[in-house]
Amino acid sequence: MTNGRALAKTYLEQQRLLGGDAVILPTSEPTPETPGLRPGSVNPKPEDLPPPGLSFDPPSGDLFAADPVQQTRTLADVATLVAQCTKCKLCEARTNTVPGEGPTDARLVVVGEGPGRTEDETGRPFVGKAGELLTKILGAIDFPREQVFICNVVKCRPPENRLPQYDEIAACVPYLYRQIDLLQPAVILAMGGTAAQTLLNTKQSLGALRNQVHRFRGIPVIVTYHPAALLRNPNWKRPTWDDVRIARRILDS
Ligand code: URA
Ligand code: SF4
């Protein structure tokens, strides 16, 4: 198989995984005249970006603030603080803190809700079933997960995976803000209502927040479904695919 054909096949398989229609490639090699099969033409034409949405600009701490979170200079410093943190009741039942992981020069930051069981056991974000799906979603926009910084709104597991409560989010969110500050990514992908509402300081529903380019301290934020929700409702895979392509277009622009 030619490289281009292999690429197209991978692309179409990823699209199918995300809920797109199945496409059968003919067994013969496409001729240059065959429309729609070369990698360049498989990709839809760049479309216009969706309209601007909300902007949230919480003040960054200043250099002289006594707050240790503001004093951190690296992501590793943030993780060290998180590992010792007892600022909310989620510290009581945790096995490990899950600060997040990824390269310090990541251009894409994925924000989820909070660690689940496997994450609590391993100290790593998105390593359970939802994590496997996230890895596929990132692959579909040509982002190996190793190139993405992946983290959550709360860094300790809520008991029985319940939603993080308002006071827990309020206690934990300075770590997330600081991580984003240090990373300065080109795009943030907010997965699920908790991440979207926290990053944009709103109570609007996920459905209302999708398909707009929001901003967090000036950084574009794209809102989409949480991978765990996609496992329950495969009908949302198609819209998720549309959302991550918006993120991809911003990264390419
Ligand atoms: N769900 C999340 O929101 N985050 C994880 O890390 C795992 C599952
Ligand atoms: Fe600290 Fe966040 Fe864990 Fe609460 S969830 S104990 S604020 S690290």
CSV table of C-alpha atoms and ligand atoms in Angstrom, one decimal:
chain,number,residue,atom,x,y,z
A,1,MET,CA,0.0,0.0,0.0
A,2,THR,CA,1.3,3.4,-0.8
A,3,ASN,CA,2.0,5.7,2.1
A,4,GLY,CA,-0.8,8.0,1.1
A,5,ARG,CA,-3.2,5.2,0.9
A,6,ALA,CA,-2.1,3.9,4.3
A,7,LEU,CA,-2.6,7.4,5.7
A,8,ALA,CA,-6.0,7.7,4.2
A,9,LYS,CA,-7.0,4.3,5.6
A,10,THR,CA,-5.9,5.2,9.1
A,11,TYR,CA,-7.7,8.5,8.8
A,12,LEU,CA,-10.9,6.9,7.8
A,13,GLU,CA,-10.7,4.3,10.5
A,14,GLN,CA,-10.2,7.0,13.1
A,15,GLN,CA,-13.2,8.9,11.7
A,16,ARG,CA,-15.3,5.7,11.9
A,17,LEU,CA,-14.3,5.2,15.5
A,18,LEU,CA,-15.5,8.7,16.2
A,19,GLY,CA,-18.8,8.0,14.7
A,20,GLY,CA,-18.3,9.0,11.1
A,21,ASP,CA,-19.8,7.0,8.3
A,22,ALA,CA,-17.9,3.9,7.1
A,23,VAL,CA,-16.0,4.5,3.9
A,24,ILE,CA,-14.9,1.5,1.8
A,25,LEU,CA,-11.7,2.1,-0.1
A,26,PRO,CA,-11.6,0.4,-3.5
A,27,THR,CA,-9.0,-2.3,-3.7
A,28,SER,CA,-7.3,-0.8,-6.7
A,29,GLU,CA,-4.7,2.0,-6.1
A,30,PRO,CA,-6.4,5.3,-6.7
A,31,THR,CA,-5.3,7.1,-9.8
A,32,PRO,CA,-4.4,10.8,-9.4
A,33,GLU,CA,-7.7,11.6,-11.0
A,34,THR,CA,-9.7,9.6,-8.4
A,35,PRO,CA,-11.3,12.2,-6.3
A,36,GLY,CA,-11.5,11.9,-2.5
A,37,LEU,CA,-8.8,9.3,-1.8
A,38,ARG,CA,-5.6,11.2,-1.7
A,39,PRO,CA,-4.7,12.3,1.8
A,40,GLY,CA,-4.8,15.9,0.7
A,41,SER,CA,-8.3,15.6,-0.5
A,42,VAL,CA,-9.6,13.3,2.2
A,43,ASN,CA,-9.3,16.2,4.6
A,44,PRO,CA,-12.3,18.5,4.2
A,45,LYS,CA,-11.5,22.0,3.1
A,46,PRO,CA,-10.6,24.3,6.0
A,47,GLU,CA,-13.9,25.7,7.2
A,48,ASP,CA,-14.5,28.9,9.0
A,49,LEU,CA,-14.0,28.7,12.7
A,50,PRO,CA,-17.1,28.9,14.9
A,51,PRO,CA,-17.9,32.3,16.4
A,52,PRO,CA,-16.3,33.6,19.6
A,53,GLY,CA,-17.9,32.7,22.8
A,54,LEU,CA,-17.1,33.5,26.5
A,55,SER,CA,-13.9,35.0,27.8
A,56,PHE,CA,-12.7,34.3,31.3
A,57,ASP,CA,-9.7,36.2,32.6
A,58,PRO,CA,-9.1,35.4,36.3
A,59,PRO,CA,-6.1,37.5,37.5
A,60,SER,CA,-2.8,35.7,37.7
A,61,GLY,CA,-1.1,35.9,41.0
A,62,ASP,CA,1.8,38.3,41.2
A,63,LEU,CA,5.4,37.3,41.7
A,64,PHE,CA,5.4,38.6,45.3
A,65,ALA,CA,2.3,36.8,46.4
A,66,ALA,CA,2.8,34.5,49.4
A,67,ASP,CA,0.6,31.8,47.8
A,68,PRO,CA,2.9,28.8,47.1
A,69,VAL,CA,0.9,27.9,44.0
A,70,GLN,CA,1.9,31.3,42.5
A,71,GLN,CA,5.5,30.8,43.5
A,72,THR,CA,5.8,27.6,41.4
A,73,ARG,CA,8.0,27.9,38.4
A,74,THR,CA,7.6,24.5,36.8
A,75,LEU,CA,4.9,21.9,36.3
A,76,ALA,CA,6.9,19.6,38.5
A,77,ASP,CA,6.7,22.2,41.3
A,78,VAL,CA,2.9,22.2,40.9
A,79,ALA,CA,2.8,18.4,41.1
A,80,THR,CA,4.9,18.5,44.3
A,81,LEU,CA,2.4,20.9,45.9
A,82,VAL,CA,-0.5,18.8,44.8
A,83,ALA,CA,1.1,15.7,46.2
A,84,GLN,CA,1.0,17.3,49.7
A,85,CYS,CA,-2.3,19.1,49.3
A,86,THR,CA,-5.0,18.8,52.0
A,87,LYS,CA,-7.0,21.9,50.9
A,88,CYS,CA,-10.2,19.9,50.4
A,89,LYS,CA,-11.9,16.8,51.7
A,90,LEU,CA,-11.0,14.8,48.6
A,91,CYS,CA,-7.5,14.3,50.2
A,92,GLU,CA,-9.0,11.9,52.7
A,93,ALA,CA,-9.9,9.0,50.5
A,94,ARG,CA,-7.2,9.4,47.7
A,95,THR,CA,-4.6,6.8,47.0
A,96,ASN,CA,-2.6,9.0,44.8
A,97,THR,CA,-2.9,12.6,43.6
A,98,VAL,CA,-3.3,12.9,39.8
A,99,PRO,CA,-1.7,16.3,38.9
A,100,GLY,CA,-1.7,15.7,35.2
A,101,GLU,CA,1.1,14.8,32.7
A,102,GLY,CA,2.6,15.7,29.4
A,103,PRO,CA,5.4,17.7,27.9
A,104,THR,CA,6.2,21.2,29.2
A,105,ASP,CA,6.0,22.5,25.6
A,106,ALA,CA,2.6,20.9,24.8
A,107,ARG,CA,0.5,23.0,22.4
A,108,LEU,CA,-2.7,21.3,23.3
A,109,VAL,CA,-4.0,20.9,26.9
A,110,VAL,CA,-6.9,18.5,27.6
A,111,VAL,CA,-8.9,19.2,30.8
A,112,GLY,CA,-11.2,16.5,32.2
A,113,GLU,CA,-13.2,16.4,35.4
A,114,GLY,CA,-11.3,14.4,38.0
A,115,PRO,CA,-9.4,11.1,38.5
A,116,GLY,CA,-11.4,7.9,38.4
A,117,ARG,CA,-10.4,4.6,40.0
A,118,THR,CA,-7.6,3.6,37.7
A,119,GLU,CA,-6.2,7.2,37.8
A,120,ASP,CA,-6.3,7.2,41.6
A,121,GLU,CA,-4.5,3.9,41.7
A,122,THR,CA,-1.8,4.9,39.3
A,123,GLY,CA,-1.5,8.7,39.8
A,124,ARG,CA,-1.9,9.2,36.0
A,125,PRO,CA,-4.7,11.0,34.2
A,126,PHE,CA,-7.0,9.3,31.8
A,127,VAL,CA,-5.6,5.8,31.9
A,128,GLY,CA,-8.9,3.8,32.3
A,129,LYS,CA,-11.5,3.1,29.6
A,130,ALA,CA,-12.3,6.8,29.1
A,131,GLY,CA,-8.5,7.4,28.7
A,132,GLU,CA,-8.3,4.8,26.0
A,133,LEU,CA,-11.0,6.6,24.1
A,134,LEU,CA,-9.3,9.9,24.7
A,135,THR,CA,-6.1,8.5,23.1
A,136,LYS,CA,-8.1,7.5,20.0
A,137,ILE,CA,-9.7,10.9,19.8
A,138,LEU,CA,-6.3,12.6,20.0
A,139,GLY,CA,-5.0,10.2,17.4
A,140,ALA,CA,-7.8,11.2,15.1
A,141,ILE,CA,-6.5,14.8,15.0
A,142,ASP,CA,-3.0,13.6,14.6
A,143,PHE,CA,-2.0,14.3,18.2
A,144,PRO,CA,-0.1,11.4,19.8
A,145,ARG,CA,-1.1,11.6,23.5
A,146,GLU,CA,2.5,11.9,24.4
A,147,GLN,CA,2.5,15.4,22.8
A,148,VAL,CA,-0.5,16.6,24.9
A,149,PHE,CA,-0.7,17.8,28.4
A,150,ILE,CA,-3.6,15.9,30.0
A,151,CYS,CA,-5.1,17.0,33.4
A,152,ASN,CA,-8.2,17.5,35.4
A,153,VAL,CA,-10.1,20.1,37.3
A,154,VAL,CA,-9.7,18.3,40.6
A,155,LYS,CA,-6.5,16.4,41.3
A,156,CYS,CA,-7.9,13.8,43.7
A,157,ARG,CA,-10.6,11.2,43.1
A,158,PRO,CA,-14.1,12.1,44.2
A,159,PRO,CA,-15.6,9.1,46.1
A,160,GLU,CA,-17.6,6.7,43.8
A,161,ASN,CA,-16.7,9.1,40.9
A,162,ARG,CA,-19.3,11.6,42.0
A,163,LEU,CA,-19.2,15.1,40.5
A,164,PRO,CA,-16.6,17.3,42.2
A,165,GLN,CA,-18.4,19.7,44.5
A,166,TYR,CA,-18.2,23.5,44.3
A,167,ASP,CA,-15.9,23.9,47.3
A,168,GLU,CA,-13.6,21.1,46.0
A,169,ILE,CA,-13.3,22.8,42.6
A,170,ALA,CA,-12.7,26.2,44.2
A,171,ALA,CA,-9.9,24.7,46.4
A,172,CYS,CA,-8.2,22.9,43.5
A,173,VAL,CA,-8.6,25.2,40.6
A,174,PRO,CA,-5.6,27.3,41.3
A,175,TYR,CA,-3.4,24.4,40.4
A,176,LEU,CA,-5.1,24.1,37.0
A,177,TYR,CA,-4.8,27.8,36.4
A,178,ARG,CA,-1.1,27.7,37.3
A,179,GLN,CA,-0.5,24.7,35.0
A,180,ILE,CA,-2.1,26.5,32.1
A,181,ASP,CA,-0.1,29.7,32.9
A,182,LEU,CA,3.1,27.7,32.8
A,183,LEU,CA,2.2,25.8,29.7
A,184,GLN,CA,0.8,28.6,27.6
A,185,PRO,CA,-0.8,26.2,25.1
A,186,ALA,CA,-2.2,27.2,21.7
A,187,VAL,CA,-5.5,25.5,22.5
A,188,ILE,CA,-7.4,24.0,25.5
A,189,LEU,CA,-9.8,21.2,25.0
A,190,ALA,CA,-12.4,21.2,27.8
A,191,MET,CA,-13.9,17.7,28.0
A,192,GLY,CA,-17.3,17.6,29.7
A,193,GLY,CA,-19.4,20.1,31.7
A,194,THR,CA,-17.2,20.4,34.8
A,195,ALA,CA,-14.1,21.3,32.7
A,196,ALA,CA,-16.0,23.7,30.5
A,197,GLN,CA,-17.9,25.4,33.3
A,198,THR,CA,-14.8,25.8,35.4
A,199,LEU,CA,-12.6,27.2,32.7
A,200,LEU,CA,-15.2,29.6,31.5
A,201,ASN,CA,-16.7,30.5,34.9
A,202,THR,CA,-20.2,29.8,33.7
A,203,LYS,CA,-23.2,27.5,34.5
A,204,GLN,CA,-24.2,27.2,30.9
A,205,SER,CA,-24.7,23.7,29.7
A,206,LEU,CA,-22.2,21.8,27.6
A,207,GLY,CA,-24.7,21.8,24.7
A,208,ALA,CA,-24.9,25.6,24.8
A,209,LEU,CA,-21.1,26.0,25.0
A,210,ARG,CA,-20.1,23.8,22.1
A,211,ASN,CA,-19.3,25.1,18.7
A,212,GLN,CA,-17.8,28.4,19.8
A,213,VAL,CA,-14.2,29.5,20.3
A,214,HIS,CA,-14.1,30.6,24.0
A,215,ARG,CA,-11.1,32.1,25.7
A,216,PHE,CA,-9.3,31.4,29.0
A,217,ARG,CA,-6.8,34.2,29.6
A,218,GLY,CA,-6.8,34.7,25.9
A,219,ILE,CA,-6.1,31.0,25.0
A,220,PRO,CA,-8.8,29.5,22.8
A,221,VAL,CA,-11.0,26.9,24.6
A,222,ILE,CA,-12.9,24.3,22.7
A,223,VAL,CA,-15.7,22.5,24.5
A,224,THR,CA,-16.7,18.9,23.8
A,225,TYR,CA,-18.2,15.8,25.4
A,226,HIS,CA,-16.3,13.9,28.1
A,227,PRO,CA,-15.0,10.5,26.8
A,228,ALA,CA,-16.8,8.7,29.6
A,229,ALA,CA,-20.1,10.2,28.3
A,230,LEU,CA,-19.2,9.0,24.8
A,231,LEU,CA,-18.8,5.5,26.2
A,232,ARG,CA,-22.4,5.7,27.4
A,233,ASN,CA,-23.8,7.5,24.4
A,234,PRO,CA,-22.1,6.7,21.1
A,235,ASN,CA,-24.4,9.3,19.4
A,236,TRP,CA,-22.1,12.0,20.7
A,237,LYS,CA,-19.0,10.6,19.0
A,238,ARG,CA,-19.9,12.4,15.7
A,239,PRO,CA,-20.3,15.9,17.4
A,240,THR,CA,-17.1,15.2,19.4
A,241,TRP,CA,-15.3,14.6,16.1
A,242,ASP,CA,-16.5,17.9,14.8
A,243,ASP,CA,-15.3,19.6,18.0
A,244,VAL,CA,-11.8,18.2,18.0
A,245,ARG,CA,-11.4,19.1,14.3
A,246,ILE,CA,-12.1,22.7,15.4
A,247,ALA,CA,-9.2,22.4,17.9
A,248,ARG,CA,-7.1,21.0,15.1
A,249,ARG,CA,-7.9,23.9,12.8
A,250,ILE,CA,-6.8,26.4,15.5
A,251,LEU,CA,-3.6,24.5,16.0
A,252,ASP,CA,-2.9,24.5,12.3
A,253,SER,CA,-3.7,28.2,11.8
B,1,URA,N1,-12.2,11.0,33.7
B,1,URA,C1,-11.6,12.3,33.9
B,1,URA,O1,-12.3,13.3,33.9
B,1,URA,N2,-10.3,12.3,34.2
B,1,URA,C2,-9.5,11.3,34.2
B,1,URA,O2,-8.4,11.4,34.5
B,1,URA,C3,-10.1,10.0,34.0
B,1,URA,C4,-11.4,9.9,33.8
B,2,SF4,FE1,-5.9,19.5,47.2
B,2,SF4,FE2,-7.2,19.4,44.8
B,2,SF4,FE3,-6.7,17.2,46.1
B,2,SF4,FE4,-8.5,18.9,47.0
B,2,SF4,S1,-8.6,17.8,45.1
B,2,SF4,S2,-7.0,17.8,48.3
B,2,SF4,S3,-7.6,20.8,46.5
B,2,SF4,S4,-5.2,18.5,45.3
